[in-house]
CSV table of C-alpha atoms and ligand atoms in Angstrom, one decimal:
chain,number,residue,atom,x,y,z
A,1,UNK,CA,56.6,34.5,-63.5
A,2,UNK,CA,55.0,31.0,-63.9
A,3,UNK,CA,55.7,30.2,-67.4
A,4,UNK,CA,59.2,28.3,-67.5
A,5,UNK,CA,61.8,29.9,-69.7
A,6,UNK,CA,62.6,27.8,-72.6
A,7,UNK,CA,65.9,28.2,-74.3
A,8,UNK,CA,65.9,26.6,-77.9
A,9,UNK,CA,68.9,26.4,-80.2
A,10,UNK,CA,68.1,25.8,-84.0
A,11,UNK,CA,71.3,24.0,-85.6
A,12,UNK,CA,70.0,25.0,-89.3
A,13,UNK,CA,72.0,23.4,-91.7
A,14,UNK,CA,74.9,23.2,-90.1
A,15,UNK,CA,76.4,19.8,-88.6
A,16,UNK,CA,77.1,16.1,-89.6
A,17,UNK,CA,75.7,13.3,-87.4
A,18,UNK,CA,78.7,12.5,-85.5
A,19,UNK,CA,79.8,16.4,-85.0
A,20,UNK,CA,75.6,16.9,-83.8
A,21,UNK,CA,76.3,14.0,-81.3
A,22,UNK,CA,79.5,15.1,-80.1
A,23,UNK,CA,78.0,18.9,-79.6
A,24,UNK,CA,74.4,17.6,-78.2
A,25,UNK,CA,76.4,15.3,-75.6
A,26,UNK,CA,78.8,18.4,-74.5
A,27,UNK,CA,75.5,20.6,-74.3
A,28,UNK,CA,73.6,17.8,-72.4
A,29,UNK,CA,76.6,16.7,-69.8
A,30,UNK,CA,77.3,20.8,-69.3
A,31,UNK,CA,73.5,21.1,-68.4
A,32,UNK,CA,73.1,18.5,-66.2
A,33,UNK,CA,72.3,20.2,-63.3
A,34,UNK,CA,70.0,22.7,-65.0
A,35,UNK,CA,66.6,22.8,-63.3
A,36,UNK,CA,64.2,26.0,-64.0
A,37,UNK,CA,65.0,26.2,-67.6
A,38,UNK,CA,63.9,24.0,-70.6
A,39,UNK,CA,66.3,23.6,-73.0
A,40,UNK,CA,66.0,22.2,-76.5
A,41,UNK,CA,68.3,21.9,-79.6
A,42,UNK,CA,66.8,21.4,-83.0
A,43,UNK,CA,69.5,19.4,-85.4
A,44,UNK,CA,69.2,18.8,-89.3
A,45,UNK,CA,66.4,16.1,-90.1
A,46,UNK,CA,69.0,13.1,-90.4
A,47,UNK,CA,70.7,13.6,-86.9
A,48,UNK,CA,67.4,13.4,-84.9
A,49,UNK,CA,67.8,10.0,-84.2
A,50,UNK,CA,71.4,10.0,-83.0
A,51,UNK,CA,70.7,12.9,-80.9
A,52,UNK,CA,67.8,11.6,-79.4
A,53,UNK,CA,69.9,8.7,-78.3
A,54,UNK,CA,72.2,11.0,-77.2
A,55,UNK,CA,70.2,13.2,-75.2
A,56,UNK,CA,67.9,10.3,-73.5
A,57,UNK,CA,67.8,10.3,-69.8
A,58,UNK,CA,69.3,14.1,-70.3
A,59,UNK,CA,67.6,17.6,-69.3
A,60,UNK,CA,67.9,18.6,-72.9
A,61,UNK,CA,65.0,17.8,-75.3
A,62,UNK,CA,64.7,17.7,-79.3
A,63,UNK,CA,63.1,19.3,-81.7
A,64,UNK,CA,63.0,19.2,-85.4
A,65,UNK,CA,63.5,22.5,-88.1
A,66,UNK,CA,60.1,22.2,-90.0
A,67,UNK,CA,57.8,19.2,-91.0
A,68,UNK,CA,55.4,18.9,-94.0
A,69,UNK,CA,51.8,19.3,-93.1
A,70,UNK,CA,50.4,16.5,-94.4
A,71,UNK,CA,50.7,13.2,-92.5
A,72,UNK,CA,52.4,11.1,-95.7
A,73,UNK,CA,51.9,10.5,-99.4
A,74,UNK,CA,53.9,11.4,-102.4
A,75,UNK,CA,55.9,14.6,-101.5
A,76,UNK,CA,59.3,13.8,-102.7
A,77,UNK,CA,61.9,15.2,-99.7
A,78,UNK,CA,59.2,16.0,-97.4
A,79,UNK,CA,59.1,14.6,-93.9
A,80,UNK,CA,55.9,14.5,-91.6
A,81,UNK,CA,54.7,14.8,-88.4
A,82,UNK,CA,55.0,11.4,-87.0
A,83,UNK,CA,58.4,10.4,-88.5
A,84,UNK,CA,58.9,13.7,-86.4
A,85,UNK,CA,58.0,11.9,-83.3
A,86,UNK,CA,59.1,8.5,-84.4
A,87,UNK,CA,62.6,10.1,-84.7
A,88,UNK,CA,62.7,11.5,-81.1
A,89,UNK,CA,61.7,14.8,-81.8
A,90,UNK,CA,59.2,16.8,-79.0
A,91,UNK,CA,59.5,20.0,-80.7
A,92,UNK,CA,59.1,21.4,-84.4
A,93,UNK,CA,60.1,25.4,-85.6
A,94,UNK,CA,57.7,26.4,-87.9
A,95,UNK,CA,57.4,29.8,-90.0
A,96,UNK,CA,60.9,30.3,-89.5
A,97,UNK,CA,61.9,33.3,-91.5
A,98,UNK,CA,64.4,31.9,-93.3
A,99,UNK,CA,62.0,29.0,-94.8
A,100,UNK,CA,59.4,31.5,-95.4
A,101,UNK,CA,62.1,34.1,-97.3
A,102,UNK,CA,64.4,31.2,-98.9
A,103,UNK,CA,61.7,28.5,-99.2
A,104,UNK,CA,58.2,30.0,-100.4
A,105,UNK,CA,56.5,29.1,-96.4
A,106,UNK,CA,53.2,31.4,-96.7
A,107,UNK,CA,51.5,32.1,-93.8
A,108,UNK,CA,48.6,29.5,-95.2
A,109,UNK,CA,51.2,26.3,-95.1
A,110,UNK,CA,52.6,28.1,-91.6
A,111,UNK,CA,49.0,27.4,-90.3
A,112,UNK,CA,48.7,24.0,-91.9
A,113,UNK,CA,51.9,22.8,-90.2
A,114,UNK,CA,51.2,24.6,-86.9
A,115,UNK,CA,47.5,21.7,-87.3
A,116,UNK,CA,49.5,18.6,-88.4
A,117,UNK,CA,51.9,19.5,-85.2
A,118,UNK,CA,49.3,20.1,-82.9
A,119,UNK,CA,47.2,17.2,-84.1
A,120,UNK,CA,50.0,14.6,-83.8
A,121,UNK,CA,51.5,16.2,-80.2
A,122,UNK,CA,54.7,18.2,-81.3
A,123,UNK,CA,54.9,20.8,-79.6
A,124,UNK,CA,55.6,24.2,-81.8
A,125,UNK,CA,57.6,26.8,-82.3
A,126,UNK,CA,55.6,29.5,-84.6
A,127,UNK,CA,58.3,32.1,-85.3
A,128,UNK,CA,57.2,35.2,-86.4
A,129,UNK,CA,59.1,38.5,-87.3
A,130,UNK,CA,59.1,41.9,-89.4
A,131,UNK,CA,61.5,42.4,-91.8
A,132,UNK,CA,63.8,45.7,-91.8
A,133,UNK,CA,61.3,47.5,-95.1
A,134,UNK,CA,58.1,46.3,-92.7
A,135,UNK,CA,59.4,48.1,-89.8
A,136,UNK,CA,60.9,51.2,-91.4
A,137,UNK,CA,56.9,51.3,-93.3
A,138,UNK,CA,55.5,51.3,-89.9
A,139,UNK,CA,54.2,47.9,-90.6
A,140,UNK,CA,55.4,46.1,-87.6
A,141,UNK,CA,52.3,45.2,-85.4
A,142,UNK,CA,50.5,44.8,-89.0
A,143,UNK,CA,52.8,42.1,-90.1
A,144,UNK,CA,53.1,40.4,-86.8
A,145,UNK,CA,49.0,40.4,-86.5
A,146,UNK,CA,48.9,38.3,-89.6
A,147,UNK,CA,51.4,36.1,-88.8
A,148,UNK,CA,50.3,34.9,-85.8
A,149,UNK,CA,46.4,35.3,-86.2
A,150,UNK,CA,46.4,33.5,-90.0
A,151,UNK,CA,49.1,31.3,-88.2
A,152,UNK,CA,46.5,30.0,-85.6
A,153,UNK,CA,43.8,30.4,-87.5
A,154,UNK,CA,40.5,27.7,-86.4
A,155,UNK,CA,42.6,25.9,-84.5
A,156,UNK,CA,41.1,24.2,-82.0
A,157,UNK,CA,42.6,26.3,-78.9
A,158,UNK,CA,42.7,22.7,-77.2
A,159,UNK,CA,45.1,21.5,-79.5
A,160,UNK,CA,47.6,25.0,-78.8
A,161,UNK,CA,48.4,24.5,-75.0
A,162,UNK,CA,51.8,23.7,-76.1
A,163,UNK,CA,52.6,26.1,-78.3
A,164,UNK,CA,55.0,28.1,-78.4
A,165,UNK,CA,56.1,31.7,-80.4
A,166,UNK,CA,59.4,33.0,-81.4
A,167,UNK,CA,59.8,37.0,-82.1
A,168,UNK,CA,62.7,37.0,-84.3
A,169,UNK,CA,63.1,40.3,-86.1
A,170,UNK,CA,64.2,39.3,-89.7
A,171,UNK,CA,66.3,42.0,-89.0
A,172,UNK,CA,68.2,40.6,-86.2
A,173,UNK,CA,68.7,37.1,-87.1
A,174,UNK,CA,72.3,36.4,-87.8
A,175,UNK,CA,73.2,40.2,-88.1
A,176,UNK,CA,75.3,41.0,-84.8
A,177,UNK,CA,71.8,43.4,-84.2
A,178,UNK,CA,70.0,42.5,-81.5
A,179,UNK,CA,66.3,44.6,-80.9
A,180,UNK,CA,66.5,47.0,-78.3
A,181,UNK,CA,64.8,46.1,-74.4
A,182,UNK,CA,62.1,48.7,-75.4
A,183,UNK,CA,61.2,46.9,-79.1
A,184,UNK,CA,61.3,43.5,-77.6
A,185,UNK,CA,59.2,44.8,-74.5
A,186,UNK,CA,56.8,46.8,-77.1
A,187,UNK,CA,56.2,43.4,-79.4
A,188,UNK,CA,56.3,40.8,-76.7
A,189,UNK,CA,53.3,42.4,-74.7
A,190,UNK,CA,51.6,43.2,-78.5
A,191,UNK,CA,52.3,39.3,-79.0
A,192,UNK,CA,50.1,38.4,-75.7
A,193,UNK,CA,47.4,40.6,-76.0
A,194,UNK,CA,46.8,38.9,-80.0
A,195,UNK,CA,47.2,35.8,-78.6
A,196,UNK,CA,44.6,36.4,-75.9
A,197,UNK,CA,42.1,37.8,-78.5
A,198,UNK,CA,42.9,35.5,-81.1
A,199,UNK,CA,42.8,32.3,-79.4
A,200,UNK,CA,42.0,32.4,-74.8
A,201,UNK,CA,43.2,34.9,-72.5
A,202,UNK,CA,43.4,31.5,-70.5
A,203,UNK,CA,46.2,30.4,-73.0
A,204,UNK,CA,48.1,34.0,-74.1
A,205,UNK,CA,49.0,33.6,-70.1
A,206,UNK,CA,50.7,30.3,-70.5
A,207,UNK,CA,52.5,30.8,-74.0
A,208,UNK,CA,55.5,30.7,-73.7
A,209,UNK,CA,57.2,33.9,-76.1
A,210,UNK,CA,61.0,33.5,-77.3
A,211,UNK,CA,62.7,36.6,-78.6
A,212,UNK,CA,65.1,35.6,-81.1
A,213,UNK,CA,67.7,37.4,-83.2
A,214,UNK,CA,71.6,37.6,-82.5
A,215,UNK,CA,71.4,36.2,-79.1
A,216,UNK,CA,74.4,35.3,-77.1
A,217,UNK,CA,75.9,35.1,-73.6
A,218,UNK,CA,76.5,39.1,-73.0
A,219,UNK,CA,72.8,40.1,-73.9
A,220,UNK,CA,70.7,37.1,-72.9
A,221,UNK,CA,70.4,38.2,-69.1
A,222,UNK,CA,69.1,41.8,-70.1
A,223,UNK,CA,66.2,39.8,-72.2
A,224,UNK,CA,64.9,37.3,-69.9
A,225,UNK,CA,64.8,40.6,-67.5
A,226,UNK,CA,62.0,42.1,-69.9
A,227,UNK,CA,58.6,40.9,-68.3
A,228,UNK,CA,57.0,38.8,-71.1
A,229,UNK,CA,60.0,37.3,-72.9
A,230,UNK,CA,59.6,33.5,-71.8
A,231,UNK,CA,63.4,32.3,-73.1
A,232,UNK,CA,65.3,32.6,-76.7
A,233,UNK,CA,65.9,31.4,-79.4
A,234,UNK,CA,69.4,30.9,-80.7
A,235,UNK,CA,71.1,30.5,-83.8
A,236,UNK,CA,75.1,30.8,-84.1
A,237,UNK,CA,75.2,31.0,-81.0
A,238,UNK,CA,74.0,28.0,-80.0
A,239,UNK,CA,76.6,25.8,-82.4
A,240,UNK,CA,78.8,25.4,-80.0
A,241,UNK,CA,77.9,23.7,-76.5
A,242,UNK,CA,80.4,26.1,-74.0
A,243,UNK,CA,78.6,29.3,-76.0
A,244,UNK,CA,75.1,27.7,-75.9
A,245,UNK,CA,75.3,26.4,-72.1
A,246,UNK,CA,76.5,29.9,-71.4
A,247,UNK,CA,73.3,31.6,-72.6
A,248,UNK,CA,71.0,28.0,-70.7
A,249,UNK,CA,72.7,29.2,-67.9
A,250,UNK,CA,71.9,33.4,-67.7
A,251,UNK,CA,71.8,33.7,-64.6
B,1,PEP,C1,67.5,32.0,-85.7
B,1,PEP,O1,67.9,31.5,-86.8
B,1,PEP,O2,66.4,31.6,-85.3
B,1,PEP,C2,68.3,33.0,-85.0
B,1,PEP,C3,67.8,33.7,-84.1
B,1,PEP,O3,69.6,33.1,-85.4
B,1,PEP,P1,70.8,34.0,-84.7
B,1,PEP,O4,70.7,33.7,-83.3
B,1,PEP,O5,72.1,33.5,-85.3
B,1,PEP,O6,70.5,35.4,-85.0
């Protein structure tokens, strides 16, 4: 496999500054000798800065939870792009099924975000995901079509050779449930053919494709075993730096 494994940890809304810096710096001294794997953690808006400072010089990069499409202007709470970058951040998760179920993200402001990140050189994360009902109504390949082709929709395929996509079964996220090798291995190779039709064949080859749901030390080995699952990403388990470095270092 060419396509280096990425293993992302989103912090949600979990963490103060000082407890972000004190986990980041564990996770970053614990990883130090980590070579073949990218790493990232993805801390609450106000800790990016004290992470990044953290983290610099470090093998472990940043990333940022969601940003507002639009570059600035008056949108009370929002954050954009380049404050983003300004802040240290590399990375930003977008569609994240909690913001879309909890936060009104539509596939429409999904594909906005996945522009303004593109445009400005973050480098995204567009998570996609059925939800229990969807896969029970045999809607899963349905629902993960739309997501990612209205995601990536007339985006300049120049502007995508950094993207990234998260499979994260709704299902799985935060339940103890992770999908089976088959399911994963069934949607991840759906997720590369769309992206080859949908965007190059040139780039569906380079994407890099996270599976994501309930991840943790005693299941990520049997994932990164399935052919077109590029790396994880990780939610609880990635809270605490002896748990998180456990899963960075699968092998
Ligand atoms: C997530 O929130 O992206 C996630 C996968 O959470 P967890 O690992 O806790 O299921």
């Amino acid at each position: 496999m060419t396509r280096r494994p990425l293993i992302a940890g989103n912090w949600k809304m979990f963490k103060t500054g000082p407890e972000a810096v004190d986990t980041a710096t564990h996770i970053a001294k614990a990883c130090a000798d980590v070579r073949d794997v990218d790493i990232m953690i993805a801390p609450a808006y106000v800790c990016l800065p004290l992470v990044a400072e953290a983290l610099a010089g470090t093998p472990v990069h940043l990333g940022a939870q969601n940003l507002h499409f639009e570059n600035q202007g008056a949108f009370t709470g929002e954050i954009s792009a380049d404050m983003l970058k300004a802040a240290g951040a590399e990375y930003v998760i977008i569609g994240h099924s909690e913001r879309r179920q909890y936060f009104d993200e539509t596939d429409e402001t999904v594909n906005k975000k996945i522009r303004s990140a593109a445009d400005k050189g973050l480098k995204p994360i567009l998570c996609v995901g059925e939800t229990d009902a969807q896969r029970e109504a045999g809607n899963t390949f349905l629902t993960l079509d739309k997501q990612v082709s209205d995601g990536v929709n007339s985006v300049d395929p120049k502007d995508l050779q950094d993207l990234v996509v998260a499979y994260e079964p709704v299902w799985a996220i935060g339940t103890g449930h992770t999908a089976g090798p088959d399911q994963v291995d069934e949607v991840h190779r759906f997720l590369r053919d769309l992206l080859g039709k949908r965007i190059s064949p040139d780039l569906a080859r380079n994407v890099r494709i996270l599976y994501g749901g309930s991840v943790n030390p005693g299941n990520i080995r049997e994932l990164m075993c399935i052919q077109d699952v590029d790396g994880a990403l990780v939610g609880g388990a990635s809270l605490d730096a002896k748990i998180f470095t456990q899963i960075v270092k699968f092998d």
